[in-house]
Short mmCIF file of C-alpha atoms in Angstrom, two decimals:
data_model
loop_
_atom_site.label_atom_id
_atom_site.label_comp_id
_atom_site.label_asym_id
_atom_site.label_seq_id
_atom_site.Cartn_x
_atom_site.Cartn_y
_atom_site.Cartn_z
CA MET A 226 6.77 17.18 5.26
CA SER A 227 10.50 17.88 5.14
CA ASP A 228 13.01 15.39 3.78
CA ASN A 229 14.31 12.80 6.29
CA SER A 230 11.30 13.38 8.55
CA ILE A 231 10.03 10.35 10.43
CA ILE A 232 6.27 9.92 10.21
CA ALA A 233 3.89 7.38 11.70
CA ALA A 234 0.38 6.08 11.05
CA VAL A 235 -1.76 4.35 13.67
CA ASP A 236 -4.82 2.34 12.57
CA LEU A 237 -7.17 1.33 15.39
CA GLY A 238 -9.40 -1.32 13.88
CA SER A 239 -12.04 -3.55 15.41
CA ASN A 240 -9.85 -6.64 15.07
CA SER A 241 -6.30 -5.31 15.36
CA PHE A 242 -4.27 -2.17 15.96
CA ARG A 243 -1.40 -1.36 13.59
CA LEU A 244 1.47 1.07 13.75
CA GLN A 245 3.63 1.94 10.73
CA VAL A 246 6.69 4.15 11.02
CA ALA A 247 8.55 5.43 7.95
CA ARG A 248 11.14 7.98 6.89
CA VAL A 249 10.48 10.49 4.11
CA VAL A 250 13.38 10.53 1.64
CA GLU A 251 13.06 12.65 -1.51
CA GLY A 252 9.30 12.36 -1.44
CA SER A 253 9.27 8.57 -0.98
CA LEU A 254 8.49 6.53 2.12
CA PHE A 255 10.97 4.04 3.52
CA PRO A 256 9.48 1.77 6.22
CA LEU A 257 11.35 1.73 9.53
CA ASP A 258 9.10 -0.19 11.87
CA SER A 259 5.78 -2.02 11.98
CA LEU A 260 3.86 -3.15 15.05
CA LYS A 261 0.59 -5.05 15.37
CA GLU A 262 -1.64 -5.76 18.34
CA THR A 263 -4.52 -8.23 17.87
CA VAL A 264 -7.10 -6.89 20.30
CA ARG A 265 -10.44 -7.99 18.75
CA LEU A 266 -11.91 -4.78 20.14
CA GLY A 267 -15.24 -5.38 18.42
CA ALA A 268 -15.78 -8.49 20.56
CA GLY A 269 -15.73 -6.27 23.65
CA LEU A 270 -19.04 -4.58 22.83
CA ASP A 271 -21.90 -5.70 25.06
CA ALA A 272 -25.60 -6.01 24.19
CA GLN A 273 -26.08 -2.29 24.87
CA GLY A 274 -23.27 -1.33 22.51
CA ARG A 275 -20.86 -0.34 25.27
CA LEU A 276 -17.21 -1.38 25.33
CA SER A 277 -16.45 -3.52 28.38
CA GLU A 278 -13.99 -2.50 31.10
CA ALA A 279 -11.77 -5.45 30.18
CA ALA A 280 -11.69 -4.39 26.51
CA ILE A 281 -10.90 -0.80 27.50
CA ALA A 282 -8.01 -2.00 29.67
CA GLU A 283 -6.66 -4.08 26.77
CA LEU A 284 -6.85 -1.22 24.27
CA VAL A 285 -5.14 1.16 26.71
CA ALA A 286 -2.33 -1.35 27.30
CA ALA A 287 -1.84 -1.87 23.56
CA LEU A 288 -1.75 1.87 22.87
CA ALA A 289 0.74 2.40 25.68
CA ARG A 290 3.11 0.02 23.87
CA PHE A 291 2.60 2.01 20.66
CA GLY A 292 3.19 5.20 22.63
CA GLU A 293 6.60 3.98 23.72
CA ARG A 294 7.62 3.60 20.07
CA LEU A 295 6.23 7.01 19.12
CA ALA A 296 7.72 8.93 22.04
CA GLY A 297 9.57 12.01 20.87
CA LEU A 298 7.88 12.37 17.49
CA PRO A 299 6.28 15.78 16.80
CA PRO A 300 2.45 15.76 16.81
CA GLN A 301 2.31 16.82 13.15
CA CYS A 302 4.24 13.66 12.17
CA VAL A 303 1.75 11.21 13.67
CA ARG A 304 -1.79 10.46 12.53
CA ALA A 305 -3.93 8.06 14.52
CA VAL A 306 -7.35 7.03 13.23
CA ALA A 307 -9.99 4.83 14.82
CA THR A 308 -12.66 2.98 12.90
CA ASN A 309 -15.86 1.03 13.42
CA THR A 310 -15.79 0.05 17.12
CA PHE A 311 -14.88 3.59 18.15
CA ARG A 312 -17.65 4.84 15.85
CA VAL A 313 -20.42 2.66 17.28
CA ALA A 314 -19.44 2.26 20.95
CA ARG A 315 -21.93 4.18 23.08
CA ASN A 316 -19.29 4.92 25.73
CA SER A 317 -16.56 6.14 23.36
CA ALA A 318 -16.53 9.51 25.17
CA GLN A 319 -15.45 7.61 28.28
CA PHE A 320 -12.55 5.62 26.86
CA LEU A 321 -11.29 7.95 24.09
CA PRO A 322 -9.41 10.24 26.54
CA LEU A 323 -7.81 7.16 28.14
CA ALA A 324 -6.74 5.89 24.71
CA GLU A 325 -5.25 9.25 23.73
CA ALA A 326 -3.37 9.54 27.01
CA ALA A 327 -1.89 6.06 26.55
CA LEU A 328 -0.86 6.73 22.94
CA GLY A 329 0.37 10.24 23.61
CA PHE A 330 -1.31 11.66 20.49
CA PRO A 331 -4.84 12.69 19.44
CA ILE A 332 -7.04 9.97 17.94
CA GLU A 333 -9.40 10.82 15.09
CA ILE A 334 -12.56 8.73 14.80
CA ILE A 335 -13.19 8.62 11.06
CA ALA A 336 -16.42 7.95 9.19
CA GLY A 337 -16.86 4.79 7.15
CA ARG A 338 -16.46 6.50 3.78
CA GLU A 339 -13.28 8.27 4.92
CA GLU A 340 -11.98 4.88 6.03
CA ALA A 341 -12.81 3.55 2.57
CA ARG A 342 -10.95 6.43 0.90
CA LEU A 343 -7.81 5.81 2.96
CA ILE A 344 -7.98 2.07 2.28
CA TYR A 345 -8.07 2.75 -1.44
CA ILE A 346 -5.03 5.05 -1.29
CA GLY A 347 -3.08 2.37 0.57
CA ALA A 348 -4.04 -0.30 -1.95
CA ALA A 349 -3.28 1.95 -4.93
CA HIS A 350 0.28 2.54 -3.76
CA SER A 351 0.98 -1.21 -3.88
CA LEU A 352 -0.47 -1.70 -7.38
CA PRO A 353 0.79 -0.86 -10.88
CA SER A 354 -0.13 2.64 -12.01
CA THR A 355 -2.61 1.62 -14.71
CA ARG A 356 -5.83 3.29 -15.81
CA GLU A 357 -7.99 0.23 -15.17
CA ARG A 358 -10.91 0.63 -12.78
CA ARG A 359 -10.46 -1.39 -9.61
CA LEU A 360 -12.82 -2.66 -7.00
CA VAL A 361 -11.11 -2.69 -3.59
CA VAL A 362 -12.81 -4.64 -0.78
CA ASP A 363 -11.56 -4.47 2.80
CA ILE A 364 -13.12 -6.89 5.30
CA GLY A 365 -12.40 -5.49 8.73
CA GLY A 366 -13.35 -6.61 12.20
CA GLY A 367 -16.44 -4.41 12.46
CA SER A 368 -17.12 -3.13 8.96
CA THR A 369 -16.46 -3.84 5.30
CA GLU A 370 -15.46 -1.09 2.87
CA LEU A 371 -15.93 -1.15 -0.90
CA ILE A 372 -14.26 1.31 -3.24
CA ILE A 373 -14.13 1.73 -7.00
CA GLY A 374 -11.25 3.81 -8.30
CA SER A 375 -8.47 4.20 -10.81
CA GLN A 376 -4.82 4.99 -10.12
CA TYR A 377 -4.88 7.07 -6.90
CA ARG A 378 -8.41 8.42 -7.22
CA SER A 379 -11.49 6.78 -5.74
CA PHE A 380 -14.82 7.30 -7.53
CA ARG A 381 -17.24 5.43 -5.32
CA THR A 382 -16.95 4.51 -1.63
CA GLU A 383 -19.21 2.58 0.71
CA SER A 384 -18.97 1.17 4.24
CA LEU A 385 -21.15 -1.63 5.60
CA GLN A 386 -21.73 -2.55 9.24
CA LEU A 387 -20.43 -6.05 8.53
CA GLY A 388 -17.09 -7.38 9.75
CA CYS A 389 -15.40 -10.64 10.65
CA VAL A 390 -15.51 -10.07 14.43
CA GLY A 391 -19.10 -8.82 14.52
CA TRP A 392 -20.36 -11.55 12.18
CA SER A 393 -18.54 -14.25 14.19
CA MET A 394 -20.04 -13.01 17.45
CA ARG A 395 -23.52 -12.85 15.93
CA TYR A 396 -23.68 -16.17 14.08
CA PHE A 397 -20.98 -18.29 15.77
CA PRO A 398 -20.92 -17.01 19.37
CA ASP A 399 -19.52 -20.26 20.77
CA GLY A 400 -17.05 -20.76 17.91
CA VAL A 401 -18.95 -23.73 16.51
CA ILE A 402 -19.53 -23.64 12.73
CA THR A 403 -22.33 -25.78 11.36
CA ARG A 404 -23.79 -25.93 7.86
CA GLU A 405 -27.01 -24.31 9.08
CA ARG A 406 -25.24 -21.47 10.85
CA LEU A 407 -22.96 -20.86 7.88
CA GLU A 408 -25.91 -20.72 5.49
CA THR A 409 -27.67 -18.22 7.80
CA ALA A 410 -24.56 -16.03 8.00
CA GLU A 411 -24.10 -16.17 4.22
CA LEU A 412 -27.73 -15.27 3.59
CA ALA A 413 -27.48 -12.30 5.95
CA ALA A 414 -24.30 -11.11 4.25
CA ARG A 415 -25.89 -11.39 0.82
CA GLY A 416 -28.81 -9.34 2.05
CA ALA A 417 -26.49 -6.63 3.35
CA PHE A 418 -24.62 -6.38 0.04
CA LEU A 419 -27.68 -6.63 -2.23
CA PRO A 420 -28.50 -2.87 -2.23
CA LEU A 421 -24.94 -2.13 -3.43
CA VAL A 422 -25.05 -4.40 -6.48
CA PRO A 423 -26.06 -1.68 -9.00
CA ASP A 424 -23.26 0.70 -7.95
CA PHE A 425 -20.59 -2.01 -7.65
CA HIS A 426 -21.65 -4.24 -10.54
CA THR A 427 -18.90 -6.07 -12.46
CA SER A 428 -19.53 -3.74 -15.39
CA GLU A 429 -18.10 -0.88 -13.27
CA TRP A 430 -14.58 -2.32 -12.74
CA GLN A 431 -11.96 -4.53 -14.39
CA ARG A 432 -10.07 -5.98 -11.40
CA ALA A 433 -10.97 -6.84 -7.81
CA ILE A 434 -8.49 -6.32 -4.96
CA GLY A 435 -8.87 -7.71 -1.45
CA THR A 436 -7.10 -5.99 1.46
CA SER A 437 -6.67 -6.72 5.18
CA GLY A 438 -5.71 -9.82 7.11
CA THR A 439 -9.06 -11.47 6.42
CA ALA A 440 -8.39 -11.30 2.67
CA ARG A 441 -4.97 -12.85 3.21
CA SER A 442 -6.48 -15.67 5.27
CA LEU A 443 -9.17 -16.37 2.68
CA ALA A 444 -6.59 -16.39 -0.10
CA ASP A 445 -4.33 -18.75 1.87
CA ILE A 446 -7.22 -21.18 2.47
CA LEU A 447 -8.15 -21.18 -1.22
CA GLU A 448 -4.55 -21.62 -2.34
CA LEU A 449 -3.92 -24.49 0.07
CA ASN A 450 -6.99 -26.24 -1.37
CA ASP A 451 -6.07 -25.48 -5.02
CA LEU A 452 -9.22 -23.44 -5.42
CA SER A 453 -7.83 -20.07 -6.46
CA PRO A 454 -5.06 -18.52 -8.60
CA TRP A 455 -4.81 -15.50 -6.25
CA VAL A 456 -1.38 -13.89 -6.22
CA SER A 457 0.17 -11.94 -3.37
CA LEU A 458 0.64 -8.24 -3.96
CA GLY A 459 3.61 -8.20 -1.60
CA GLN A 460 4.28 -5.88 1.30
CA ALA A 461 3.16 -2.29 0.98
CA TRP A 462 2.97 0.77 3.26
CA PRO A 463 0.34 0.32 4.52
CA PRO A 464 0.10 -3.39 3.59
CA CYS A 465 -2.28 -4.61 0.90
CA ALA A 466 -3.28 -8.23 0.86
CA LYS A 467 -4.31 -10.19 -2.19
CA LYS A 468 -5.37 -9.90 -5.79
CA CYS A 469 -7.99 -12.09 -7.43
#
């Protein structure tokens, strides 16, 4: 990428869509613009795993707004990736062309482990360049990614079909949280993570990093209740959330 080029990254998650625009100056990125659309796309999946017409209309409208900001940029300067909901929706072949037309650029549906790799790179660029081994956990709307790495290299990546939107729809469909429901949701989450314990055991890393808006929200709740010494990592490109 040549110096002074403007580049953009589009992340189409199951909870929100994000657009980051930056300028390349002497090999470094300088943020120019950041847009976010909270679409909760994962909540638009029906019992057959198809994205509803209403959800498709909302995603197309959101991407059209992104497309206005990206208009005029060369195709090689824009990368748009879609994650869990695009991966699992049975009618993705129907709405993907509509999404690409609204955005004005191709959209790449990435696998869970590729999503994990990209998450780690984003987190690593907002952290000190030390040789410690880090566990990065990203709780998304439709999936959760776990990565162990050091500096800018990831050693182990995993993606689970477990996210804040999907879990909320499954265990709290009416928005009511009771002790019994919470215990059921926690037990199910523990069961999903149990097979990963050997590979992601505490003996394999020295520091845990939480990314995404869900990590920020959890950290804020704990801090407000004096339950955690978590410290903000500050704004990054792309943003990284909290350290514990």
